[in-house]
Coordinates of C-alpha atoms and ligand atoms in Angstrom, one line a residue:
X22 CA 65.7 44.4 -16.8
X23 CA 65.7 46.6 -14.2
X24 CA 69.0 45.5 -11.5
X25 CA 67.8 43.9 -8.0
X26 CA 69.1 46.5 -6.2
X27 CA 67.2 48.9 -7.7
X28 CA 64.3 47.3 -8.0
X29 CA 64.9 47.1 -3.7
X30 CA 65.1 51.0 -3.5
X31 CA 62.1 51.5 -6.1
X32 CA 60.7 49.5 -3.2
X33 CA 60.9 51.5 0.1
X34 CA 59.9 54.1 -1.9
X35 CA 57.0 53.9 -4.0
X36 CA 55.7 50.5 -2.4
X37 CA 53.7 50.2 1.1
X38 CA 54.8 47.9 3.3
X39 CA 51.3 47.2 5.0
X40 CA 50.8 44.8 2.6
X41 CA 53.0 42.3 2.9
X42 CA 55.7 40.4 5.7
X43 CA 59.3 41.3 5.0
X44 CA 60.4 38.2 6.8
X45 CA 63.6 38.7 4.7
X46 CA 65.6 42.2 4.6
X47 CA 65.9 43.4 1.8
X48 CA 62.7 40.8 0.3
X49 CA 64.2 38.6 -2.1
X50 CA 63.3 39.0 -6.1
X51 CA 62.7 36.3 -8.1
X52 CA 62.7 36.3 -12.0
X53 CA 61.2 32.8 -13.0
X54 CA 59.7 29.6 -12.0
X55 CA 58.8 26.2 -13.1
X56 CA 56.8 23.5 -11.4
X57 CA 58.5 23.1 -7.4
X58 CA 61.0 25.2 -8.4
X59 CA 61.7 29.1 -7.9
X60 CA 64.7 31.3 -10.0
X61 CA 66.1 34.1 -8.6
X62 CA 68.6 36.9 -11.0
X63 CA 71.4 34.7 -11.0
X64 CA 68.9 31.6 -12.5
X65 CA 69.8 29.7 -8.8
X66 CA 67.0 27.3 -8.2
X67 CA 65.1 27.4 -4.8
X68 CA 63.2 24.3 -3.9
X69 CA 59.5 25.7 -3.0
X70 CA 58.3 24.3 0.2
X71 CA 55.2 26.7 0.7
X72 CA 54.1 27.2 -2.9
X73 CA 52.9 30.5 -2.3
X74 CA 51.1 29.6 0.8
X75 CA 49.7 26.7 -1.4
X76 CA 47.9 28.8 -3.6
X77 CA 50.2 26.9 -6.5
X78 CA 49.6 23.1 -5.1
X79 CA 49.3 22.2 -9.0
X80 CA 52.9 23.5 -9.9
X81 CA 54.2 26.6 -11.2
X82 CA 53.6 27.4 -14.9
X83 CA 51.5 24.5 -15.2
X84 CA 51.3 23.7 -18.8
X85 CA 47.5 22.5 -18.9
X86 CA 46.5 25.4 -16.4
X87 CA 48.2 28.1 -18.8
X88 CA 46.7 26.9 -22.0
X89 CA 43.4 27.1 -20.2
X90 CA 44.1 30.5 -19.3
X91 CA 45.2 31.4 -22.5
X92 CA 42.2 29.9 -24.6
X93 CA 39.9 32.2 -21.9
X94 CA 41.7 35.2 -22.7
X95 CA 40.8 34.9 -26.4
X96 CA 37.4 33.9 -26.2
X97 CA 36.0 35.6 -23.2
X98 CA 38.5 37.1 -20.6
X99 CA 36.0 40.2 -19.5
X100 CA 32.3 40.1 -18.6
X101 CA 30.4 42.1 -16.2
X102 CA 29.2 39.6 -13.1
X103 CA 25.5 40.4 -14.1
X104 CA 25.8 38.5 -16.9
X105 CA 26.2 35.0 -17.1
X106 CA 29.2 32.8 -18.9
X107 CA 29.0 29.0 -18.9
X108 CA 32.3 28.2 -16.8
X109 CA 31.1 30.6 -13.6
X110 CA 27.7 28.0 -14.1
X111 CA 29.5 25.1 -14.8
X112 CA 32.5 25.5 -11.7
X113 CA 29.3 26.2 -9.1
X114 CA 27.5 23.3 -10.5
X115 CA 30.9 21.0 -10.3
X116 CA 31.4 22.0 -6.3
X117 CA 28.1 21.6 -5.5
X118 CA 27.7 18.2 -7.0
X119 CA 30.6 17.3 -5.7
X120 CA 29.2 18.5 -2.0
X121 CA 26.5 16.9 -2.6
X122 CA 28.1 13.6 -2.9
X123 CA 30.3 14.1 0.1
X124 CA 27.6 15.7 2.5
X125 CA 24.1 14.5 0.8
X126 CA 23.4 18.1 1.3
X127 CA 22.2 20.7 -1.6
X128 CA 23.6 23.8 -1.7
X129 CA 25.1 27.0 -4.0
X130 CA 28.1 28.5 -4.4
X131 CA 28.7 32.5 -4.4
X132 CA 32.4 33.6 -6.0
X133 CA 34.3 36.2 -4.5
X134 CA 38.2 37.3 -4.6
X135 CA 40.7 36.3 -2.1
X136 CA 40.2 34.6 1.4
X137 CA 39.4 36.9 3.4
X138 CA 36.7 38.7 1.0
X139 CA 34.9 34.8 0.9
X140 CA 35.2 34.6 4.9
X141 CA 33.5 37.9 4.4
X142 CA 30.1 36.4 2.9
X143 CA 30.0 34.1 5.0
X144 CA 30.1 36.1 8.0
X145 CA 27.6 38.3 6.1
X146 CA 25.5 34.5 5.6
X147 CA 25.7 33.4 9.5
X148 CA 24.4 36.8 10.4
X149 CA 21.8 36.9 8.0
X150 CA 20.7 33.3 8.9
X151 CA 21.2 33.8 12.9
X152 CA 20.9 37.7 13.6
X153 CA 24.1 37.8 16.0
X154 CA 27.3 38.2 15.2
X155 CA 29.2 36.8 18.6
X156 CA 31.1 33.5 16.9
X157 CA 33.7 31.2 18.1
X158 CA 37.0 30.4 17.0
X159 CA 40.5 28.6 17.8
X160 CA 43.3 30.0 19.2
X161 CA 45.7 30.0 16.7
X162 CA 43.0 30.4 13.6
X163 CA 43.7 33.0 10.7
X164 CA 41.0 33.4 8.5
X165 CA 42.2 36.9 6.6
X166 CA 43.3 40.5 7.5
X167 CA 40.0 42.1 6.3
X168 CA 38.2 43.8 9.1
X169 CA 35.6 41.2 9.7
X170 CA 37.9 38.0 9.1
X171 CA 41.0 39.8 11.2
X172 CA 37.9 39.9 14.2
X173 CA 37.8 36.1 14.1
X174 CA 41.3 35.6 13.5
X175 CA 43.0 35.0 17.2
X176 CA 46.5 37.6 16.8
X177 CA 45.3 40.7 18.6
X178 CA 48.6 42.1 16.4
X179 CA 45.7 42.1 13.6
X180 CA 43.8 43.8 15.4
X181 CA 45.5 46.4 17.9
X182 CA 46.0 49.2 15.8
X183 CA 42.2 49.2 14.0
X184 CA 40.0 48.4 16.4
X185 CA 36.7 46.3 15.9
X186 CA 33.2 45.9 14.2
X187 CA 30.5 44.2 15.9
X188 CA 31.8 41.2 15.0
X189 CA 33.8 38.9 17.6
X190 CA 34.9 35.4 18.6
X191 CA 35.5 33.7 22.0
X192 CA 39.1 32.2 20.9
X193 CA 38.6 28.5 22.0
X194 CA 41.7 26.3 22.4
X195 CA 42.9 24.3 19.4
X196 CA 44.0 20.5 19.9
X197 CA 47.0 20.8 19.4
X198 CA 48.9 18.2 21.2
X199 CA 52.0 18.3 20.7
X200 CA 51.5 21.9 23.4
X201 CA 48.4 20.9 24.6
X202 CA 46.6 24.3 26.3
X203 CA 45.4 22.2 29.2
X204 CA 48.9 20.3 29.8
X205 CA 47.2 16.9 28.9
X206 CA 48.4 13.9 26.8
X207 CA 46.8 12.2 23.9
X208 CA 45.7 9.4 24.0
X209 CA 44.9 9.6 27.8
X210 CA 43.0 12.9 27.9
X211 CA 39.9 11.1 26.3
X212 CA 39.4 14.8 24.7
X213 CA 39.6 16.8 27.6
X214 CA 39.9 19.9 25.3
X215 CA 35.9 18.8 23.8
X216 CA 35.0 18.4 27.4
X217 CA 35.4 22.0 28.7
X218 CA 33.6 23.8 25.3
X219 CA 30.9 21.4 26.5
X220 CA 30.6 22.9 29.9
X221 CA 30.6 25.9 28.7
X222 CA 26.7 25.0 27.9
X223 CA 26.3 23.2 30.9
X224 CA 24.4 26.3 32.9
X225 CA 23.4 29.7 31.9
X226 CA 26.4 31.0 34.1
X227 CA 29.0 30.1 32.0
X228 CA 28.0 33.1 29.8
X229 CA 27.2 31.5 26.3
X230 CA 23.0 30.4 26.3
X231 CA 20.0 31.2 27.3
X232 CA 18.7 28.3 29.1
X233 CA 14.7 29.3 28.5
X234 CA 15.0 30.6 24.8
X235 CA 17.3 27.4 24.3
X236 CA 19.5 29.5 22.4
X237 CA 23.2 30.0 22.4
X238 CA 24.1 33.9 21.9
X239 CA 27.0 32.5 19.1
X240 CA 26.3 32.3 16.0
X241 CA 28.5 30.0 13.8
X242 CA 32.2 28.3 15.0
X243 CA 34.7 29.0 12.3
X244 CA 37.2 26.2 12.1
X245 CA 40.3 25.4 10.2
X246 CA 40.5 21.7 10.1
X247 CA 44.3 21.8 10.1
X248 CA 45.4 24.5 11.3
X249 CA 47.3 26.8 8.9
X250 CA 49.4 29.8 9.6
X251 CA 48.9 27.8 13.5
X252 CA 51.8 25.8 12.4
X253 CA 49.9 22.4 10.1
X254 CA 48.0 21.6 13.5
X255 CA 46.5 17.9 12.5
X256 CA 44.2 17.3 15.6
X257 CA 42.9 14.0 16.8
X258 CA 40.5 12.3 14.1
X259 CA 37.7 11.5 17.0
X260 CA 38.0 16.2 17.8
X261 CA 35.9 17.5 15.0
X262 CA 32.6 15.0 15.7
X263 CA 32.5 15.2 19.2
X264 CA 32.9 19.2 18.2
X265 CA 29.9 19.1 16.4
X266 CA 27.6 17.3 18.3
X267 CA 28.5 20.1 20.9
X268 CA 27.2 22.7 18.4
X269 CA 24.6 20.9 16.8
X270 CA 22.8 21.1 20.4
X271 CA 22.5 24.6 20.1
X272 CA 21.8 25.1 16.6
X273 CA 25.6 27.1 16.2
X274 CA 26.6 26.6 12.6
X275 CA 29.6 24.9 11.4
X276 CA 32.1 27.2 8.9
X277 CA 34.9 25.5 7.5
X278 CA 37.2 27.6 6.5
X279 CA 38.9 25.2 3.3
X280 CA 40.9 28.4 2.0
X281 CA 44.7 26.9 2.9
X282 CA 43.4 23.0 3.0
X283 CA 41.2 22.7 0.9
X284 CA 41.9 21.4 -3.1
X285 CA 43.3 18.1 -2.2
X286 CA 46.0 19.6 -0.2
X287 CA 45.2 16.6 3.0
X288 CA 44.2 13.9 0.0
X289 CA 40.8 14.8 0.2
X290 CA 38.7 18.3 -1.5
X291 CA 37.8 19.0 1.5
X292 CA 40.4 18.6 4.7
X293 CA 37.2 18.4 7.1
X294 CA 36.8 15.3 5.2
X295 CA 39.1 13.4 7.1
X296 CA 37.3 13.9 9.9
X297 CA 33.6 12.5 9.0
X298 CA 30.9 15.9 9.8
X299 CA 29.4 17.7 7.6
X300 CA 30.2 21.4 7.2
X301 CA 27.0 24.1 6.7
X302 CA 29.4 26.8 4.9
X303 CA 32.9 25.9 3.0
X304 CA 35.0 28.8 1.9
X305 CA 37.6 27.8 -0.3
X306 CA 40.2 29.7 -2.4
X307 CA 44.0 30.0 -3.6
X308 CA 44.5 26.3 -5.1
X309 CA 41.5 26.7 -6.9
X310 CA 43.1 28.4 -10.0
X311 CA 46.3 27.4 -8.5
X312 CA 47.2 30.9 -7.9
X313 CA 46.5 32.4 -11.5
X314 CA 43.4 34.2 -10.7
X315 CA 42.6 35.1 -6.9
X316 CA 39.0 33.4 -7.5
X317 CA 37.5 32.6 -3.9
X318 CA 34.3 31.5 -2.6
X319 CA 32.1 29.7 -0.4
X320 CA 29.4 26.8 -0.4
X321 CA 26.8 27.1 1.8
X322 CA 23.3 24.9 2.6
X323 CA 20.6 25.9 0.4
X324 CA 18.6 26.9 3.3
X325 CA 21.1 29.6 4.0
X326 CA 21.7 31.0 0.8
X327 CA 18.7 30.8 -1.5
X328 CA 18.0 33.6 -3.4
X329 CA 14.5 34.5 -1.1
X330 CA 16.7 34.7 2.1
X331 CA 19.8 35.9 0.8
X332 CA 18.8 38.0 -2.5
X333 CA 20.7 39.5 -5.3
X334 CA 23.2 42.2 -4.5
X335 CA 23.4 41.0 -0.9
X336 CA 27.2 41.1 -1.5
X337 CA 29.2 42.1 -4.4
X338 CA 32.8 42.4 -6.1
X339 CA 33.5 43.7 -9.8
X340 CA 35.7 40.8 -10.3
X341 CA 34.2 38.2 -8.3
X342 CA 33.1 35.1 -10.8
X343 CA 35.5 36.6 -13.3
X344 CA 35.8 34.6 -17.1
X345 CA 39.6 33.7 -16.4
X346 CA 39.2 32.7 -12.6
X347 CA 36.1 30.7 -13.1
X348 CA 37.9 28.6 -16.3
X349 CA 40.8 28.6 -14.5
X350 CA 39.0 26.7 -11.6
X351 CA 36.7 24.2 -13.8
X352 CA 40.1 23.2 -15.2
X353 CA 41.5 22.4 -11.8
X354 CA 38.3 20.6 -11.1
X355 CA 38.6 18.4 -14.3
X356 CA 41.9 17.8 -13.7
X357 CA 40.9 16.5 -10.0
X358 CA 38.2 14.1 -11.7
X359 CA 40.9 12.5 -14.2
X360 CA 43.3 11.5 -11.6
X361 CA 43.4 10.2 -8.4
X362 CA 44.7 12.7 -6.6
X363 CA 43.6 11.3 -3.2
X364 CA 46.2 8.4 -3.8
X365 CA 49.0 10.3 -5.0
X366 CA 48.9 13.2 -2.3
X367 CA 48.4 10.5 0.2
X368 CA 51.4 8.5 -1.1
X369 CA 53.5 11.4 -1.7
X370 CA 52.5 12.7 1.7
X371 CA 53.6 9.6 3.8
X372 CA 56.5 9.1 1.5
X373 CA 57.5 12.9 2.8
X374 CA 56.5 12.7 6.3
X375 CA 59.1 9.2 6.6
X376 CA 62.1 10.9 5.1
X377 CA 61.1 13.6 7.5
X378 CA 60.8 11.3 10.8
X379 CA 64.0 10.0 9.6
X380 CA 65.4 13.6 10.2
X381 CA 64.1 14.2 13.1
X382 CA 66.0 11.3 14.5
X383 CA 69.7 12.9 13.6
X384 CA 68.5 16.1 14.9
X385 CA 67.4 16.6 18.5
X386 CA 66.1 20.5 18.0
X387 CA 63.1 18.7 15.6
X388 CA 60.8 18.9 18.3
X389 CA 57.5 17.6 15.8
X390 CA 56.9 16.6 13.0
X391 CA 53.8 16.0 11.4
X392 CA 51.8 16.0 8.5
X393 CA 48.5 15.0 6.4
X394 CA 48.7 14.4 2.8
X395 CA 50.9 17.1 1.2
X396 CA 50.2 19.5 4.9
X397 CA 53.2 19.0 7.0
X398 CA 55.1 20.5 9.7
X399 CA 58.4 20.9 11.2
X400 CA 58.5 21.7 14.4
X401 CA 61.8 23.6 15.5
X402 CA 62.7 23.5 19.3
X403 CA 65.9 23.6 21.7
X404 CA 68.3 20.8 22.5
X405 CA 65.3 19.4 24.9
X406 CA 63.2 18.9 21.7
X407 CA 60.3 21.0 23.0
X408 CA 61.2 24.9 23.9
X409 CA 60.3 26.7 21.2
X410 CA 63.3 27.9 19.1
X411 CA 62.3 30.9 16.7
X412 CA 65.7 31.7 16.3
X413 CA 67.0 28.9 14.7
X414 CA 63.9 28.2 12.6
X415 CA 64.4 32.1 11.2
X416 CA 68.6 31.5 10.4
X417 CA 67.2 28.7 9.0
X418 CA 64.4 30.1 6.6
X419 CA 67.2 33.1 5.6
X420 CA 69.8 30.6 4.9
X421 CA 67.5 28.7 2.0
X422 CA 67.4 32.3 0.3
X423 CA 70.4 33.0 0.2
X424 CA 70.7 30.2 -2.8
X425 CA 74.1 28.9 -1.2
X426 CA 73.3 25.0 -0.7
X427 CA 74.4 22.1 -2.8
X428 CA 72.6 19.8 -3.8
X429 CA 75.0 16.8 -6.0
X430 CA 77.6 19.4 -6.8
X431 CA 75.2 22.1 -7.7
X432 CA 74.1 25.7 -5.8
X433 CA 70.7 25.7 -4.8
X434 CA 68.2 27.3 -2.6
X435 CA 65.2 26.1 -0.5
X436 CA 61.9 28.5 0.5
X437 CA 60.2 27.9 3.8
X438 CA 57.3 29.4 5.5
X439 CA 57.3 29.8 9.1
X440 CA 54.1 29.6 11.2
X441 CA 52.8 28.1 14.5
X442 CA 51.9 30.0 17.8
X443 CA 55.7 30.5 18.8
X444 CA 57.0 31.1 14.8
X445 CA 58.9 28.0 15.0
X446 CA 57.0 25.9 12.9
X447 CA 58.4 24.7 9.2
X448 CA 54.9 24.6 6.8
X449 CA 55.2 22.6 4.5
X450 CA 52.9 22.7 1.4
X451 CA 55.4 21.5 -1.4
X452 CA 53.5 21.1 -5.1
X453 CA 50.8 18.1 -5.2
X454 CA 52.8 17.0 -8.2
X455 CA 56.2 16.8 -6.1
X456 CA 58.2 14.2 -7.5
X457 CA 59.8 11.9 -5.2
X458 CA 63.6 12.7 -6.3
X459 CA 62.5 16.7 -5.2
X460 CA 61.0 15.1 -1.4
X461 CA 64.5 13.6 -0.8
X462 CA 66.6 17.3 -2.3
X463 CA 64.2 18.8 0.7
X464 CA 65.4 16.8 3.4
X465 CA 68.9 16.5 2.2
X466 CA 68.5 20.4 2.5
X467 CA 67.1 20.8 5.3
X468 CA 69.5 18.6 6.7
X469 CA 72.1 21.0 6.0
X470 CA 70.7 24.0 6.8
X471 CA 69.7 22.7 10.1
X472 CA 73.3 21.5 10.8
X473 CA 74.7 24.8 9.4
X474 CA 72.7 26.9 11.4
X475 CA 72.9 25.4 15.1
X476 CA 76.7 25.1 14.9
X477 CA 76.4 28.9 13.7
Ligands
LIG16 C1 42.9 29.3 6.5 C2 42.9 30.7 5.8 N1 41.8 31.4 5.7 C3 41.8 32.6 5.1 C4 43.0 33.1 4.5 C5 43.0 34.5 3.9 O1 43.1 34.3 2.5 P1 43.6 35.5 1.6 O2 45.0 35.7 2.0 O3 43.4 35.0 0.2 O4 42.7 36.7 1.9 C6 44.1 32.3 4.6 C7 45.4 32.8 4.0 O5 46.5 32.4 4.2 C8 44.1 31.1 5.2 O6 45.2 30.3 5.3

């Protein structure tokens, strides 16, 4: 085994760094993992919070999930996407039914790898289907660090040093209440948020239609319907239909981006679920093979993607319906029809979210908290429970990895994320399979590393 400190200066300097964060400095090695739980060197657990951005909602080294992989690998773990193999068939066929029962619409499914690369063919879809490539998005979206998905996605840091495409979107304020953009109040504000995106059709003047063609210049509105790397946003349940009715007016399509949400992650297989409209392109990825295969993809309305208007070879990846991802994934899926996952995240989640409300009363600096299902947030903030407090959300997040706590007598570490629009926001996407015993360890720890750290 090669030594973590070597392993640190093999690091900086064979490795890029453009790929990746390095929130923590040196980037902390682990060596093993089971189910919610990570190992580093010295075997320390480290409660897992984020689940690698939930990409492993199902648990790591999930015994049923490995054995499928394994089985693939000795039957058919390589074939050429030109050809076909029954579980690339079989997974689209699964989805689509599956849409088909939630949004009575028919559609197919096209498999890429990663997020961003499905965000990618669905841009490619919306332009195909509208010729334009203006869309809208929230402040506070991330939909990928491609070219085309960073041009939707609002950070200009994304963007700054790379320029643009033809792509774009008008970055449209999220609801996120809590820091409303408009300085309103829920309930009172009746929407307020829905209310100015609908003037923005009122007259030609407001720079977004042509009032003769009857045509908006945007394309498509690519949504999250919680936000993500925002910081777990859950908005108002009324937001997303009043949203679309906007849209549907000027024939603007609906993308829902499902790639962090999706999966079951909110107690449904689709978060825009929980907010009754019907999407006309899903793209969905990491929880699909809970993280063993970066399979990714997206549904779209037959209309949009039949083979006469959107033909072979209109996109394509060497490894994008892949044997092991696409087994991988009907697995996940058959797992998700033998249990009732919608109860058990839901249960889990409120069980969570409690516990957690029950923290935020000893603790003034929890400004928020949060949640849907198994999304939830923790929102960190000064003594007034609202200015944004990066600072101690950061000692926070490096104090889990250092593997110092104690949990009943024992050393133990905890791994956060940190998102939201000021980087004070706790995301919390523990394992769908998170066993009660393993909610209360969380808030025990964060109990003491939030008490540690603001005496500090
Ligand atoms: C909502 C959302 N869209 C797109 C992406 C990009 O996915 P990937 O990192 O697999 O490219 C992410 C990743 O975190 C995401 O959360």
């Amino acid at each position: 085994m090669v030594h973590d400190e070597e392993l640190i200066r093999k690091d900086s300097v064979y490795c890029s760094y453009g790929d990746t964060v390095h929130y923590a400095e040196p980037p902390k090695i682990f060596r093993g993992c089971e189910g919610s739980f990570l190992y580093d060197s010295s075997e320390t657990p480290y409660l897992d919070l984020q689940m690698w951005y939930s990409a492993a909602s199902f648990g790591y080294r999930n015994p049923r999930l490995s054995e499928a992989l394994k089985k693939q690998i000795d039957t058919l773990p390589q074939l050429a996407c030109q050809y076909l193999h029954e579980e690339k068939v079989l997974l689209a066929e699964k989805i689509c039914l599956a849409n088909t029962e939630r949004f009575r619409e028919k559609g197919r499914i096209q498999f890429n790898v990663g997020g961003a690369q499905a965000i990618e063919d669905a841009l490619k879809l919306v332009r195909n289907c509208k010729g334009k490539n203006l869309m809208f998005a929230f402040m506070g979206s991330y939909h990928g660090r491609t070219l085309g998905a960073s041009a939707i996605t609002s950070s200009y840091r994304y963007r700054r040093r790379y320029g643009h495409f033809s792509d774009r979107a008008q970055f449209v304020p999220y609801p996120y209440c809590f820091r409303c953009y408009y300085g309103k109040k829920q309930p009172d504000c009746d929407l307020y948020c829905v209310s100015q995106f609908e003037k923005l059709f009122e007259t030609e003047y407001h720079s977004v239609i042509d009032t003769k063609a009857k045509e908006s210049e945007y394309a498509a509105f690519f949504v999250e319907p919680i936000q993500a790397t925002g910081g777990y946003v859950v908005p108002p349940r009324s937001y997303f239909k009043r949203l679309k009715k906007a849209l549907d007016n000027w024939g603007i399509l609906l993308v829902d981006d499902e790639i962090q949400m999706g999966i079951y992650r909110t107690g449904k297989l689709w978060a825009i679920e929980n907010f009754g409209v019907n999407p006309d392109i899903i793209a969905f990825g990491k929880a699909l093979t809970n993280g063993l295969n970066p399979l990714s993809g997206i549904w779209a309305k037959e209309d949009l993607i039949n083979p006469t208007v959107f033909p072979p070879g209109s996109t394509h990846s060497t490894f994008s319906s892949n044997p092991l991802g696409t087994s991988l994934a009907l697995e996940v899926m058959a797992m998700l029809e033998e249990k009732d996952y919608e109860r058990k995240v839901l249960e889990s989640g409120d069980y969570f979210l409690a516990l957690l409300k029950d923290l935020q009363r000893k603790h003034r600096e929890i400004g928020d908290v949060d949640g849907l299902g198994l999304a939830l947030r923790v929102e960190i903030c000064g003594s007034d429970g609202f200015t944004p407090n990066r600072e101690l959300a950061d000692k926070m997040f490096l104090e889990g990895l250092k593997g110092t706590l104690d949990y009943k007598g024992s050393k133990c570490g905890l791994i956060l994320d940190i998102g939201g629009y000021y980087k004070n926001v706790f995301t919390l996407a523990p394992s769908l399979h998170i066993a009660r015993g393993e909610m209360e360890m969380a808030v025990e720890l964060l109990d003491q590393l939030i008490s540690k750290c603001k005496k500090a």
